[in-house]
PDB file of C-alpha atoms in Angstrom:
ATOM      1  CA  UNK A 216      83.216 247.245 143.213  1.00  0.00           C
ATOM      2  CA  UNK A 217      79.927 248.491 142.221  1.00  0.00           C
ATOM      3  CA  UNK A 218      77.472 248.651 145.247  1.00  0.00           C
ATOM      4  CA  UNK A 219      74.157 247.233 144.320  1.00  0.00           C
ATOM      5  CA  UNK A 220      72.428 249.676 145.550  1.00  0.00           C
ATOM      6  CA  UNK A 221      74.012 252.850 142.976  1.00  0.00           C
ATOM      7  CA  UNK A 222      72.846 251.705 140.179  1.00  0.00           C
ATOM      8  CA  UNK A 223      69.251 250.562 141.762  1.00  0.00           C
ATOM      9  CA  UNK A 224      69.230 254.779 142.081  1.00  0.00           C
ATOM     10  CA  UNK A 225      70.480 256.368 139.167  1.00  0.00           C
ATOM     11  CA  UNK A 226      68.022 253.660 136.941  1.00  0.00           C
ATOM     12  CA  UNK A 227      65.575 255.080 139.331  1.00  0.00           C
ATOM     13  CA  UNK A 228      66.305 259.123 138.346  1.00  0.00           C
ATOM     14  CA  UNK A 229      66.822 257.959 134.707  1.00  0.00           C
ATOM     15  CA  UNK A 230      62.504 257.260 135.162  1.00  0.00           C
ATOM     16  CA  UNK A 231      63.935 253.302 133.749  1.00  0.00           C
ATOM     17  CA  UNK A 232      60.606 251.346 134.454  1.00  0.00           C
ATOM     18  CA  UNK A 233      60.854 250.073 137.831  1.00  0.00           C
ATOM     19  CA  UNK A 234      59.980 246.340 136.100  1.00  0.00           C
ATOM     20  CA  UNK A 235      63.416 246.838 134.758  1.00  0.00           C
ATOM     21  CA  UNK A 236      65.059 248.072 137.366  1.00  0.00           C
ATOM     22  CA  UNK A 237      63.642 244.855 139.551  1.00  0.00           C
ATOM     23  CA  UNK A 238      65.181 242.609 136.923  1.00  0.00           C
ATOM     24  CA  UNK A 239      68.560 244.220 136.947  1.00  0.00           C
ATOM     25  CA  UNK A 240      68.407 243.819 140.778  1.00  0.00           C
ATOM     26  CA  UNK A 241      67.041 240.385 140.846  1.00  0.00           C
ATOM     27  CA  UNK A 242      69.722 239.697 138.153  1.00  0.00           C
ATOM     28  CA  UNK A 243      72.729 240.905 140.412  1.00  0.00           C
ATOM     29  CA  UNK A 244      71.462 239.619 143.827  1.00  0.00           C
ATOM     30  CA  UNK A 245      71.426 236.301 145.558  1.00  0.00           C
ATOM     31  CA  UNK A 246      74.797 235.283 144.162  1.00  0.00           C
ATOM     32  CA  UNK A 247      77.783 233.597 145.073  1.00  0.00           C
ATOM     33  CA  UNK A 248      81.571 232.449 144.333  1.00  0.00           C
ATOM     34  CA  UNK A 249      83.626 230.088 145.044  1.00  0.00           C
ATOM     35  CA  UNK A 250      87.587 228.907 144.252  1.00  0.00           C
ATOM     36  CA  UNK A 251      88.880 225.678 142.790  1.00  0.00           C
ATOM     37  CA  UNK A 252      92.036 223.900 143.590  1.00  0.00           C
ATOM     38  CA  UNK A 253      92.670 220.700 141.662  1.00  0.00           C
ATOM     39  CA  UNK A 254      89.935 218.794 143.158  1.00  0.00           C
ATOM     40  CA  UNK A 255      89.571 220.882 146.441  1.00  0.00           C
ATOM     41  CA  UNK A 256      86.762 223.283 146.151  1.00  0.00           C
ATOM     42  CA  UNK A 257      86.134 226.172 149.052  1.00  0.00           C
ATOM     43  CA  UNK A 258      83.287 227.187 150.265  1.00  0.00           C
ATOM     44  CA  UNK A 259      81.021 229.536 148.872  1.00  0.00           C
ATOM     45  CA  UNK A 260      80.860 233.453 150.050  1.00  0.00           C
ATOM     46  CA  UNK A 261      78.004 235.774 149.127  1.00  0.00           C
ATOM     47  CA  UNK A 262      78.993 238.499 146.204  1.00  0.00           C
ATOM     48  CA  UNK A 263      76.994 241.831 147.844  1.00  0.00           C
ATOM     49  CA  UNK A 264      79.193 243.883 144.782  1.00  0.00           C
ATOM     50  CA  UNK A 265      80.140 244.412 141.240  1.00  0.00           C
ATOM     51  CA  UNK A 266      78.039 243.477 138.224  1.00  0.00           C
ATOM     52  CA  UNK A 267      79.283 240.369 136.976  1.00  0.00           C
ATOM     53  CA  UNK A 268      81.603 240.770 134.670  1.00  0.00           C
ATOM     54  CA  UNK A 269      81.485 238.535 131.397  1.00  0.00           C
ATOM     55  CA  UNK A 270      77.706 238.811 131.514  1.00  0.00           C
ATOM     56  CA  UNK A 271      75.669 240.464 128.547  1.00  0.00           C
ATOM     57  CA  UNK A 272      73.726 243.071 131.006  1.00  0.00           C
ATOM     58  CA  UNK A 273      76.916 244.580 132.876  1.00  0.00           C
ATOM     59  CA  UNK A 274      78.593 246.872 130.286  1.00  0.00           C
ATOM     60  CA  UNK A 275      75.121 248.060 130.129  1.00  0.00           C
ATOM     61  CA  UNK A 276      74.633 248.658 133.815  1.00  0.00           C
ATOM     62  CA  UNK A 277      78.390 250.048 134.097  1.00  0.00           C
ATOM     63  CA  UNK A 278      77.652 252.958 131.615  1.00  0.00           C
ATOM     64  CA  UNK A 279      74.595 253.930 133.104  1.00  0.00           C
ATOM     65  CA  UNK A 280      76.623 253.714 136.532  1.00  0.00           C
ATOM     66  CA  UNK A 281      78.874 255.981 135.366  1.00  0.00           C
ATOM     67  CA  UNK A 282      76.839 258.246 132.701  1.00  0.00           C
ATOM     68  CA  UNK A 283      76.725 260.903 135.231  1.00  0.00           C
ATOM     69  CA  UNK A 284      80.891 261.593 135.757  1.00  0.00           C
ATOM     70  CA  UNK A 285      81.600 264.053 133.595  1.00  0.00           C
ATOM     71  CA  UNK A 286      83.746 267.387 133.731  1.00  0.00           C
ATOM     72  CA  UNK A 287      83.743 270.565 134.960  1.00  0.00           C
ATOM     73  CA  UNK A 288      83.915 272.610 131.840  1.00  0.00           C
ATOM     74  CA  UNK A 289      82.701 272.402 128.615  1.00  0.00           C
ATOM     75  CA  UNK A 290      86.090 272.952 126.959  1.00  0.00           C
ATOM     76  CA  UNK A 291      87.177 270.111 128.632  1.00  0.00           C
ATOM     77  CA  UNK A 292      86.425 266.605 127.690  1.00  0.00           C
ATOM     78  CA  UNK A 293      86.085 263.371 129.623  1.00  0.00           C
ATOM     79  CA  UNK A 294      86.657 260.362 127.463  1.00  0.00           C
ATOM     80  CA  UNK A 295      85.265 257.105 129.281  1.00  0.00           C
ATOM     81  CA  UNK A 296      86.463 253.853 127.956  1.00  0.00           C
ATOM     82  CA  UNK A 297      85.309 250.467 130.499  1.00  0.00           C
ATOM     83  CA  UNK A 298      86.805 251.502 133.837  1.00  0.00           C
ATOM     84  CA  UNK A 299      89.719 253.839 132.275  1.00  0.00           C
ATOM     85  CA  UNK A 300      89.357 257.553 131.850  1.00  0.00           C
ATOM     86  CA  UNK A 301      91.291 260.308 130.019  1.00  0.00           C
ATOM     87  CA  UNK A 302      91.054 263.701 130.566  1.00  0.00           C
ATOM     88  CA  UNK A 303      91.878 266.529 128.185  1.00  0.00           C
ATOM     89  CA  UNK A 304      92.284 269.793 129.036  1.00  0.00           C
ATOM     90  CA  UNK A 305      93.587 272.378 126.402  1.00  0.00           C
ATOM     91  CA  UNK A 306      95.444 275.698 127.270  1.00  0.00           C
ATOM     92  CA  UNK A 307      92.697 277.984 127.144  1.00  0.00           C
ATOM     93  CA  UNK A 308      89.748 276.102 129.845  1.00  0.00           C
ATOM     94  CA  UNK A 309      89.196 278.496 132.656  1.00  0.00           C
ATOM     95  CA  UNK A 310      89.172 274.697 134.361  1.00  0.00           C
ATOM     96  CA  UNK A 311      92.658 273.691 135.284  1.00  0.00           C
ATOM     97  CA  UNK A 312      92.869 269.944 135.359  1.00  0.00           C
ATOM     98  CA  UNK A 313      93.531 270.153 139.157  1.00  0.00           C
ATOM     99  CA  UNK A 314      90.342 271.340 139.510  1.00  0.00           C
ATOM    100  CA  UNK A 315      88.789 268.486 137.462  1.00  0.00           C
ATOM    101  CA  UNK A 316      90.790 266.043 139.137  1.00  0.00           C
ATOM    102  CA  UNK A 317      89.068 266.603 142.503  1.00  0.00           C
ATOM    103  CA  UNK A 318      86.080 266.617 140.780  1.00  0.00           C
ATOM    104  CA  UNK A 319      87.080 263.532 139.450  1.00  0.00           C
ATOM    105  CA  UNK A 320      87.863 262.424 142.781  1.00  0.00           C
ATOM    106  CA  UNK A 321      84.822 263.603 144.327  1.00  0.00           C
ATOM    107  CA  UNK A 322      82.572 261.334 142.094  1.00  0.00           C
ATOM    108  CA  UNK A 323      84.525 258.292 143.114  1.00  0.00           C
ATOM    109  CA  UNK A 324      84.263 258.609 147.170  1.00  0.00           C
ATOM    110  CA  UNK A 325      80.415 259.414 146.457  1.00  0.00           C
ATOM    111  CA  UNK A 326      79.967 256.305 144.445  1.00  0.00           C
ATOM    112  CA  UNK A 327      81.941 254.183 146.312  1.00  0.00           C
ATOM    113  CA  UNK A 328      84.387 253.621 143.641  1.00  0.00           C
ATOM    114  CA  UNK A 329      88.814 254.268 144.352  1.00  0.00           C
ATOM    115  CA  UNK A 330      91.455 256.038 142.015  1.00  0.00           C
ATOM    116  CA  UNK A 331      93.832 254.353 141.152  1.00  0.00           C
ATOM    117  CA  UNK A 332      96.574 256.494 141.364  1.00  0.00           C
ATOM    118  CA  UNK A 333      99.382 254.232 140.770  1.00  0.00           C
ATOM    119  CA  UNK A 334      97.806 253.609 137.096  1.00  0.00           C
ATOM    120  CA  UNK A 335      97.094 257.568 136.729  1.00  0.00           C
ATOM    121  CA  UNK A 336     100.341 259.976 134.387  1.00  0.00           C
ATOM    122  CA  UNK A 337     100.051 263.170 133.684  1.00  0.00           C
ATOM    123  CA  UNK A 338     100.720 263.649 129.848  1.00  0.00           C
ATOM    124  CA  UNK A 339     101.146 267.498 128.264  1.00  0.00           C
ATOM    125  CA  UNK A 340     101.223 268.108 125.257  1.00  0.00           C
ATOM    126  CA  UNK A 341     103.103 271.082 123.430  1.00  0.00           C
ATOM    127  CA  UNK A 342     105.149 272.145 121.407  1.00  0.00           C
ATOM    128  CA  UNK A 343     108.843 271.405 121.651  1.00  0.00           C
ATOM    129  CA  UNK A 344     109.854 275.255 121.827  1.00  0.00           C
ATOM    130  CA  UNK A 345     107.068 276.627 124.202  1.00  0.00           C
ATOM    131  CA  UNK A 346     108.617 278.451 127.387  1.00  0.00           C
ATOM    132  CA  UNK A 347     108.234 276.468 130.659  1.00  0.00           C
ATOM    133  CA  UNK A 348     106.678 279.207 131.825  1.00  0.00           C
ATOM    134  CA  UNK A 349     103.398 278.360 129.986  1.00  0.00           C
ATOM    135  CA  UNK A 350     103.832 274.958 131.513  1.00  0.00           C
ATOM    136  CA  UNK A 351     101.389 274.008 134.153  1.00  0.00           C
ATOM    137  CA  UNK A 352     102.288 273.345 137.216  1.00  0.00           C
ATOM    138  CA  UNK A 353     103.198 269.449 138.506  1.00  0.00           C
ATOM    139  CA  UNK A 354     100.193 267.860 139.901  1.00  0.00           C
ATOM    140  CA  UNK A 355     100.644 266.263 143.215  1.00  0.00           C
ATOM    141  CA  UNK A 356     100.457 262.461 143.391  1.00  0.00           C
ATOM    142  CA  UNK A 357     100.371 262.434 140.004  1.00  0.00           C
ATOM    143  CA  UNK A 358     103.365 261.421 137.742  1.00  0.00           C
ATOM    144  CA  UNK A 359     104.174 263.161 135.151  1.00  0.00           C
ATOM    145  CA  UNK A 360     105.605 261.716 131.858  1.00  0.00           C
ATOM    146  CA  UNK A 361     107.085 262.205 128.262  1.00  0.00           C
ATOM    147  CA  UNK A 362     105.161 259.645 127.046  1.00  0.00           C
ATOM    148  CA  UNK A 363     102.614 257.194 127.986  1.00  0.00           C
ATOM    149  CA  UNK A 364     100.134 253.838 125.831  1.00  0.00           C
ATOM    150  CA  UNK A 365      96.875 254.235 126.048  1.00  0.00           C
ATOM    151  CA  UNK A 366      94.362 251.326 124.166  1.00  0.00           C
ATOM    152  CA  UNK A 367      96.776 250.012 122.816  1.00  0.00           C
ATOM    153  CA  UNK A 368      98.675 253.819 120.718  1.00  0.00           C
ATOM    154  CA  UNK A 369     101.782 254.735 122.320  1.00  0.00           C
ATOM    155  CA  UNK A 370     100.993 259.201 122.610  1.00  0.00           C
ATOM    156  CA  UNK A 371     104.517 261.691 123.387  1.00  0.00           C
ATOM    157  CA  UNK A 372     104.032 264.913 124.316  1.00  0.00           C
ATOM    158  CA  UNK A 373     105.675 266.301 121.009  1.00  0.00           C
ATOM    159  CA  UNK A 374     103.227 264.429 119.240  1.00  0.00           C
ATOM    160  CA  UNK A 375     105.368 262.547 117.289  1.00  0.00           C
ATOM    161  CA  UNK A 376     104.266 258.905 116.644  1.00  0.00           C
ATOM    162  CA  UNK A 377     108.420 257.038 116.221  1.00  0.00           C
ATOM    163  CA  UNK A 378     107.715 255.524 119.430  1.00  0.00           C
ATOM    164  CA  UNK A 379     104.064 254.113 118.397  1.00  0.00           C
ATOM    165  CA  UNK A 380     105.788 252.653 114.922  1.00  0.00           C
ATOM    166  CA  UNK A 381     108.832 251.199 116.719  1.00  0.00           C
ATOM    167  CA  UNK A 382     106.721 249.216 119.215  1.00  0.00           C
ATOM    168  CA  UNK A 383     104.253 248.472 116.050  1.00  0.00           C
ATOM    169  CA  UNK A 384     107.380 246.835 114.736  1.00  0.00           C
ATOM    170  CA  UNK A 385     108.861 245.281 117.611  1.00  0.00           C
ATOM    171  CA  UNK A 386     104.953 243.212 117.603  1.00  0.00           C
ATOM    172  CA  UNK A 387     105.370 242.279 114.047  1.00  0.00           C
ATOM    173  CA  UNK A 388     108.550 240.503 114.324  1.00  0.00           C
ATOM    174  CA  UNK A 389     107.642 239.316 117.182  1.00  0.00           C
ATOM    175  CA  UNK A 390     104.232 237.409 115.350  1.00  0.00           C
ATOM    176  CA  UNK A 391     106.553 236.679 112.205  1.00  0.00           C
ATOM    177  CA  UNK A 392     108.990 234.689 114.122  1.00  0.00           C
ATOM    178  CA  UNK A 393     106.836 232.887 115.714  1.00  0.00           C
ATOM    179  CA  UNK A 394     104.974 232.240 112.469  1.00  0.00           C
ATOM    180  CA  UNK A 395     107.966 230.756 111.085  1.00  0.00           C
ATOM    181  CA  UNK A 396     108.987 228.471 114.401  1.00  0.00           C
ATOM    182  CA  UNK A 397     105.350 227.156 113.334  1.00  0.00           C
ATOM    183  CA  UNK A 398     106.181 226.477 110.138  1.00  0.00           C
ATOM    184  CA  UNK A 399     109.405 224.616 110.406  1.00  0.00           C
ATOM    185  CA  UNK A 400     107.596 222.397 112.473  1.00  0.00           C
ATOM    186  CA  UNK A 401     104.803 221.221 109.502  1.00  0.00           C
ATOM    187  CA  UNK A 402     101.486 223.444 110.131  1.00  0.00           C
ATOM    188  CA  UNK A 403     100.213 223.992 106.845  1.00  0.00           C
ATOM    189  CA  UNK A 404      98.528 227.743 105.582  1.00  0.00           C
ATOM    190  CA  UNK A 405      94.806 226.898 107.263  1.00  0.00           C
ATOM    191  CA  UNK A 406      96.643 225.688 110.620  1.00  0.00           C
ATOM    192  CA  UNK A 407      99.038 228.858 110.650  1.00  0.00           C
ATOM    193  CA  UNK A 408      96.227 231.516 109.559  1.00  0.00           C
ATOM    194  CA  UNK A 409      94.146 230.356 112.456  1.00  0.00           C
ATOM    195  CA  UNK A 410      97.001 231.174 114.189  1.00  0.00           C
ATOM    196  CA  UNK A 411      97.977 234.771 112.749  1.00  0.00           C
ATOM    197  CA  UNK A 412      94.632 236.087 112.869  1.00  0.00           C
ATOM    198  CA  UNK A 413      93.969 236.549 117.084  1.00  0.00           C
ATOM    199  CA  UNK A 414      97.874 237.728 117.032  1.00  0.00           C
ATOM    200  CA  UNK A 415      97.490 240.719 115.080  1.00  0.00           C
ATOM    201  CA  UNK A 416      98.018 244.042 116.456  1.00  0.00           C
ATOM    202  CA  UNK A 417      95.041 245.581 116.961  1.00  0.00           C
ATOM    203  CA  UNK A 418      94.276 249.678 116.334  1.00  0.00           C
ATOM    204  CA  UNK A 419      92.907 251.299 118.679  1.00  0.00           C
ATOM    205  CA  UNK A 420      91.925 254.889 119.017  1.00  0.00           C
ATOM    206  CA  UNK A 421      93.781 257.770 120.703  1.00  0.00           C
ATOM    207  CA  UNK A 422      92.410 259.118 123.348  1.00  0.00           C
ATOM    208  CA  UNK A 423      94.875 260.993 124.806  1.00  0.00           C
ATOM    209  CA  UNK A 424      96.184 263.729 128.170  1.00  0.00           C
ATOM    210  CA  UNK A 425      95.047 261.577 130.990  1.00  0.00           C
ATOM    211  CA  UNK A 426      94.430 258.372 132.205  1.00  0.00           C
ATOM    212  CA  UNK A 427      92.828 257.664 135.143  1.00  0.00           C
ATOM    213  CA  UNK A 428      91.463 253.344 136.456  1.00  0.00           C
ATOM    214  CA  UNK A 429      88.701 253.891 138.943  1.00  0.00           C
TER     215      UNK A 429
END
C-alpha cells in the first residue's frame, strides 16, 4: 500500500543524494502484474503502489518509510517489525495508550496507510493482586485479551510462560510424529535431517503489549 511519492519525499528529507532517490523511484516505476491460472494469463495491469515485496531494496525502503513513526512520550516504546508494530506504555507514562493510538492512526492516515483494528489487541501486564481501580480503562474498538501471541511468543497478563511452553511442546510433538511416520516409510537419517531443519520451532524476541498491523 506504500504510495511511491511518499518514500521519495522522505528520502529527500533525509538528504539522500538525488541520483539515489531517482534510482529507487525508477526501480518502483513502470511495473505491471498479471495472474496466471493454468494456461490462462490475465491482462497486465500497472502497479502504482507497494515497494515490491521480496525485492532486495524493498525492506530498506519500508524501514525508511516508517522511520518517522515514533511514540509521543519518551517513556513509551514503539517496537516495529516489518508491517507490525507493538506499543508498550508503562503505568508511569504521562501519555496514555489512547493518545498513542490516536497518534499512530494519524500517522497512518497522513501516509495513506490503514490500521487493521481487527488484528489489534490490548494486553495489560500486571501483578495478580493489583486493584481493578488502578487498571486502565478499556479502549474503544480494540479487543482486550489476557494472552496474545507475538512473533512466536505467547505472552500473558501475569507474565507466566505455561501457555507458551504448552504450545511449544505441542509443536515439537507434531514434528516428532511426522519424523516417525517418515522413518517408517524408509527415509534415511540424511533425508530426515533435511526435513527436520526447516521444521524446528524458531525462537522469537519478546515484543509485547500492543500489536497493530499496518
